[in-house]
Amino acid sequence: MTRALLEVSGLKKSYGGIAALRDGRFRLEAGSVHALCGGNGAGKSTFLGIVMGIRQRDGGTIARNGVEVAFDTPSDALAAGISIIEQELNPVPAMTVAENIFLGREPLARFGRVDFRQMNASAQALLDGLHFSIRADTVMMELTVAELQLVEIAKALSYDAEVIFMDEPTSALGEAEADQLFAAIRLLKERGKGVVYVSHRLSEIFGIADSYTVFRDGQFIDSGKIADVTREDLIQMIVGRPLAEEFVKENRTEPTAILSVRNLNAERGVSDVSFDLRKGEILALYGLMGSGRSEIFERLFGLSPDLGGEIRLEGRPITLGSPRQAISHGLAFVTEDRKGSGLVLSADVRANICMASLDEMSSGPVMRSRREAQAAGRMIEMFGIKTASDRLEVSGLSGGNQQKVVLGKWFLTTPRVLLLDEPTRGVDVGAKREIYRIMSDFASAGGAVIMVSSEIDEVLGMADRAIVMREGRIAGEIDRRDLSAEKLVHLAA
């Protein structure tokens, strides 16, 4: 048996008498990628937090290279050769890439001054070694979200750790950047490192991992070699029941256009885009990062200035100069970053659900609390949001339930067109299926959906038609009967 870099047994953690982790078990071997799988609320984050010294365990053991250890702080874990790439990025925007990578560990020259030349050279060597095309002297605020993620990966690897936790590392990456990450992971394997890979994207797990461990409801369920398990088996272990189909699609497209866009231009790289969205349709916008997909949504929702083009709703020309105007015309926009722009994390579930409908929830400057509670209750029931109370802070919900809160917020406005930007990012397979059902039911009831997705399987499973974007323009359009991964990738590249 290969040497165990990390071995965990019987890990326990409770909050206020409620068990977040009841039996955490895990074994990571040198030179391997081990997928940690589980739905939202399965205990994965609690497990990572305990091993990294962020949280203190109530029971269980952690062994590093066969020696039992206890970490009181993340610094203790780093000193023991364990680092983490977290899903939520926290860069210092005004500092350079090199300064962020070596923050708190800057090389010093004479008289205790920072040796910037050495720091930049070391950072650049690290970036080049990972084949990341990023300059070490670039200021962080000038980078894209995808580039910020790559810098975070380089920072974690700069500690020369033997154990690297990667928590949803591709959540903000396009395919090209994800390929860079996978190449870096393979390089780490060759160097004898151990990677713990946490992702809801099963295609990534089957493509990069050697072995798996499944948690469910805070408890160890199973572990083994990826080669010995099927996708269906893994889904059943994660959700606790078999899923007849991963996708739910019952809508039928009508010939009538509900939204028509002609010669649309947007502030950030969208040129001369024209398309129709039909009643009952789920239309996918596919393309690489920076291809203009999300920028189309920003323009349609009045978040970027009108630089030309015509937009018609059911044949009538409309102006979309602000989100308020977009909402009044029946458009709803679920952004790709639910925590940054979809929710107010410090507010409760009720406030978040009612946020886009404040006029209907108030009489003048006074909120109608009964009306607000009833509206929130309808959405909680409609979407099956799992929350102990509508007064629970929304930050305490799982990713899937947070996404349902965002959907509930927009459904309360009675939309006619849903703009969904990466609607299932960071949610488990069970919650994904529920979101697909919501999309299908909405389209079946006479609405229409435009979905931006980086997941090819999602486009193939849910789209009636796909428009492929490249460099701000439409590169091609594919009907459902002709959809294939090869055609999507070919047009996008």
Tab-separated table of C-alpha atoms in Angstrom, residues 127-326:
chain	number	residue	atom	x	y	z
A	127	LEU	CA	3.748	30.747	-12.448
A	128	ASP	CA	5.867	29.679	-15.426
A	129	GLY	CA	6.398	26.246	-13.924
A	130	LEU	CA	2.640	25.796	-13.773
A	131	HIS	CA	2.287	27.151	-17.331
A	132	PHE	CA	0.096	30.042	-16.152
A	133	SER	CA	0.421	32.998	-18.553
A	134	ILE	CA	0.298	35.635	-15.793
A	135	ARG	CA	2.973	38.227	-15.002
A	136	ALA	CA	4.114	38.358	-11.380
A	137	ASP	CA	4.192	42.180	-11.362
A	138	THR	CA	0.552	42.563	-12.499
A	139	VAL	CA	-1.770	44.258	-10.000
A	140	MET	CA	-4.486	41.844	-8.863
A	141	MET	CA	-7.372	44.204	-9.674
A	142	GLU	CA	-6.370	43.995	-13.356
A	143	LEU	CA	-6.911	40.210	-13.494
A	144	THR	CA	-10.039	38.319	-14.505
A	145	VAL	CA	-11.846	36.073	-12.010
A	146	ALA	CA	-10.319	33.050	-13.743
A	147	GLU	CA	-6.805	34.514	-13.426
A	148	LEU	CA	-7.409	35.288	-9.746
A	149	GLN	CA	-8.228	31.616	-9.224
A	150	LEU	CA	-4.993	30.567	-10.930
A	151	VAL	CA	-3.014	32.925	-8.688
A	152	GLU	CA	-4.683	31.364	-5.652
A	153	ILE	CA	-3.581	27.961	-6.901
A	154	ALA	CA	-0.010	29.205	-7.334
A	155	LYS	CA	-0.075	30.689	-3.818
A	156	ALA	CA	-1.174	27.380	-2.282
A	157	LEU	CA	1.572	25.539	-4.140
A	158	SER	CA	4.183	28.132	-3.111
A	159	TYR	CA	4.201	26.599	0.377
A	160	ASP	CA	5.647	23.424	-1.181
A	161	ALA	CA	2.961	21.448	0.635
A	162	GLU	CA	2.632	17.698	0.287
A	163	VAL	CA	-1.146	17.804	0.808
A	164	ILE	CA	-3.215	20.285	-1.210
A	165	PHE	CA	-6.952	20.716	-0.687
A	166	MET	CA	-8.773	22.141	-3.728
A	167	ASP	CA	-12.322	23.277	-2.903
A	168	GLU	CA	-14.328	23.778	-6.126
A	169	PRO	CA	-11.192	25.073	-7.902
A	170	THR	CA	-12.847	25.359	-11.349
A	171	SER	CA	-16.008	27.165	-10.179
A	172	ALA	CA	-14.825	30.417	-11.807
A	173	LEU	CA	-12.756	28.905	-14.632
A	174	GLY	CA	-13.534	28.398	-18.286
A	175	GLU	CA	-12.428	25.272	-20.133
A	176	ALA	CA	-9.026	26.634	-21.190
A	177	GLU	CA	-8.147	27.713	-17.633
A	178	ALA	CA	-9.511	24.445	-16.220
A	179	ASP	CA	-7.221	22.528	-18.568
A	180	GLN	CA	-4.297	24.528	-17.153
A	181	LEU	CA	-5.365	23.534	-13.649
A	182	PHE	CA	-5.637	19.844	-14.560
A	183	ALA	CA	-2.178	19.943	-16.121
A	184	ALA	CA	-0.850	21.459	-12.878
A	185	ILE	CA	-2.559	18.719	-10.851
A	186	ARG	CA	-0.951	16.007	-12.983
A	187	LEU	CA	2.417	17.672	-12.408
A	188	LEU	CA	1.808	17.565	-8.658
A	189	LYS	CA	0.988	13.857	-8.869
A	190	GLU	CA	4.272	13.206	-10.663
A	191	ARG	CA	6.065	14.996	-7.816
A	192	GLY	CA	4.474	12.668	-5.255
A	193	LYS	CA	2.040	15.232	-3.838
A	194	GLY	CA	-1.463	14.337	-2.669
A	195	VAL	CA	-4.431	16.394	-3.920
A	196	VAL	CA	-7.841	16.356	-2.232
A	197	TYR	CA	-10.259	17.479	-4.936
A	198	VAL	CA	-13.701	18.777	-3.918
A	199	SER	CA	-16.126	19.383	-6.777
A	200	HIS	CA	-19.785	18.919	-7.690
A	201	ARG	CA	-18.780	18.416	-11.329
A	202	LEU	CA	-18.761	14.661	-11.788
A	203	SER	CA	-17.137	14.901	-15.217
A	204	GLU	CA	-14.092	16.514	-13.563
A	205	ILE	CA	-13.976	13.886	-10.820
A	206	PHE	CA	-13.991	11.038	-13.328
A	207	GLY	CA	-11.436	12.863	-15.470
A	208	ILE	CA	-8.849	13.782	-12.840
A	209	ALA	CA	-9.309	11.676	-9.671
A	210	ASP	CA	-7.766	8.301	-8.820
A	211	SER	CA	-9.986	7.563	-5.844
A	212	TYR	CA	-13.064	8.881	-4.045
A	213	THR	CA	-14.644	9.270	-0.624
A	214	VAL	CA	-18.333	10.099	-0.174
A	215	PHE	CA	-19.830	11.960	2.801
A	216	ARG	CA	-23.585	12.274	3.318
A	217	ASP	CA	-25.395	13.972	6.208
A	218	GLY	CA	-22.095	14.436	8.033
A	219	GLN	CA	-21.099	10.809	7.812
A	220	PHE	CA	-18.647	8.671	5.865
A	221	ILE	CA	-20.496	6.554	3.278
A	222	ASP	CA	-17.909	4.838	1.104
A	223	SER	CA	-14.495	5.121	-0.536
A	224	GLY	CA	-12.687	3.339	-3.327
A	225	LYS	CA	-11.030	3.616	-6.720
A	226	ILE	CA	-12.713	5.783	-9.351
A	227	ALA	CA	-12.107	3.047	-11.909
A	228	ASP	CA	-14.339	0.709	-9.885
A	229	VAL	CA	-17.428	2.939	-9.679
A	230	THR	CA	-19.905	4.269	-12.253
A	231	ARG	CA	-21.346	7.767	-12.470
A	232	GLU	CA	-24.757	6.404	-11.474
A	233	ASP	CA	-23.289	4.595	-8.444
A	234	LEU	CA	-21.546	7.765	-7.266
A	235	ILE	CA	-24.708	9.882	-7.677
A	236	GLN	CA	-26.711	7.366	-5.647
A	237	MET	CA	-24.127	7.440	-2.846
A	238	ILE	CA	-24.098	11.250	-2.824
A	239	VAL	CA	-27.884	11.805	-2.754
A	240	GLY	CA	-28.874	8.607	-0.934
A	241	ARG	CA	-31.226	7.410	-3.635
A	242	PRO	CA	-31.071	6.588	-7.334
A	243	LEU	CA	-31.813	9.447	-9.739
A	244	ALA	CA	-33.790	8.196	-12.706
A	245	GLU	CA	-32.320	10.997	-14.827
A	246	GLU	CA	-29.892	13.753	-14.021
A	247	PHE	CA	-31.747	16.232	-16.222
A	248	VAL	CA	-35.428	17.174	-16.085
A	249	LYS	CA	-36.734	18.404	-19.408
A	250	GLU	CA	-40.429	18.439	-20.309
A	251	ASN	CA	-40.861	21.840	-21.957
A	252	ARG	CA	-41.952	22.332	-25.569
A	253	THR	CA	-40.845	25.276	-27.679
A	254	GLU	CA	-43.513	27.359	-29.423
A	255	PRO	CA	-42.813	29.145	-32.723
A	256	THR	CA	-43.648	32.619	-31.330
A	257	ALA	CA	-40.703	34.777	-30.246
A	258	ILE	CA	-41.064	36.271	-26.778
A	259	LEU	CA	-37.774	38.211	-26.946
A	260	SER	CA	-36.026	39.450	-30.085
A	261	VAL	CA	-32.553	40.983	-30.095
A	262	ARG	CA	-31.113	42.668	-33.173
A	263	ASN	CA	-27.590	44.039	-33.703
A	264	LEU	CA	-26.918	44.326	-29.972
A	265	ASN	CA	-23.684	45.938	-28.826
A	266	ALA	CA	-22.479	46.063	-25.230
A	267	GLU	CA	-19.803	47.950	-23.360
A	268	ARG	CA	-17.494	44.980	-22.785
A	269	GLY	CA	-16.904	43.130	-26.026
A	270	VAL	CA	-20.299	42.283	-27.533
A	271	SER	CA	-20.727	43.212	-31.186
A	272	ASP	CA	-23.698	42.915	-33.523
A	273	VAL	CA	-25.477	40.063	-31.695
A	274	SER	CA	-28.917	39.026	-32.999
A	275	PHE	CA	-31.186	36.195	-31.868
A	276	ASP	CA	-34.763	35.254	-30.995
A	277	LEU	CA	-35.949	33.562	-27.812
A	278	ARG	CA	-39.164	31.592	-28.257
A	279	LYS	CA	-41.936	30.910	-25.784
A	280	GLY	CA	-41.383	27.677	-23.899
A	281	GLU	CA	-37.726	27.539	-24.939
A	282	ILE	CA	-34.525	26.957	-22.984
A	283	LEU	CA	-31.801	28.673	-25.010
A	284	ALA	CA	-28.156	28.135	-24.047
A	285	LEU	CA	-25.376	30.669	-24.548
A	286	TYR	CA	-22.113	28.756	-24.693
A	287	GLY	CA	-18.545	29.973	-25.107
A	288	LEU	CA	-15.172	30.314	-23.449
A	289	MET	CA	-14.489	32.794	-20.646
A	290	GLY	CA	-14.524	36.322	-22.067
A	291	SER	CA	-16.544	35.360	-25.133
A	292	GLY	CA	-19.314	37.836	-24.275
A	293	ARG	CA	-21.914	35.492	-22.774
A	294	SER	CA	-22.417	37.241	-19.430
A	295	GLU	CA	-22.035	40.678	-21.027
A	296	ILE	CA	-25.178	40.002	-23.099
A	297	PHE	CA	-27.081	39.415	-19.855
A	298	GLU	CA	-25.709	42.612	-18.320
A	299	ARG	CA	-26.955	44.578	-21.323
A	300	LEU	CA	-30.391	42.894	-21.340
A	301	PHE	CA	-30.822	43.649	-17.634
A	302	GLY	CA	-29.847	47.313	-17.945
A	303	LEU	CA	-26.526	46.942	-16.148
A	304	SER	CA	-24.448	48.315	-19.036
A	305	PRO	CA	-25.118	51.279	-21.334
A	306	ASP	CA	-27.055	51.073	-24.587
A	307	LEU	CA	-24.477	51.106	-27.387
A	308	GLY	CA	-26.860	50.259	-30.187
A	309	GLY	CA	-29.239	47.567	-31.270
A	310	GLU	CA	-32.927	46.820	-30.825
A	311	ILE	CA	-34.702	44.714	-28.207
A	312	ARG	CA	-38.336	43.643	-28.648
A	313	LEU	CA	-40.598	41.885	-26.176
A	314	GLU	CA	-43.467	40.043	-27.881
A	315	GLY	CA	-43.009	42.246	-30.928
A	316	ARG	CA	-42.925	45.600	-29.088
A	317	PRO	CA	-39.674	47.592	-28.855
A	318	ILE	CA	-38.562	48.137	-25.252
A	319	THR	CA	-35.868	50.152	-23.499
A	320	LEU	CA	-33.690	48.417	-20.930
A	321	GLY	CA	-31.715	51.231	-19.345
A	322	SER	CA	-31.788	49.954	-15.756
A	323	PRO	CA	-32.591	46.831	-13.754
A	324	ARG	CA	-35.857	48.479	-12.664
A	325	GLN	CA	-36.923	48.788	-16.309
A	326	ALA	CA	-35.868	45.196	-17.013
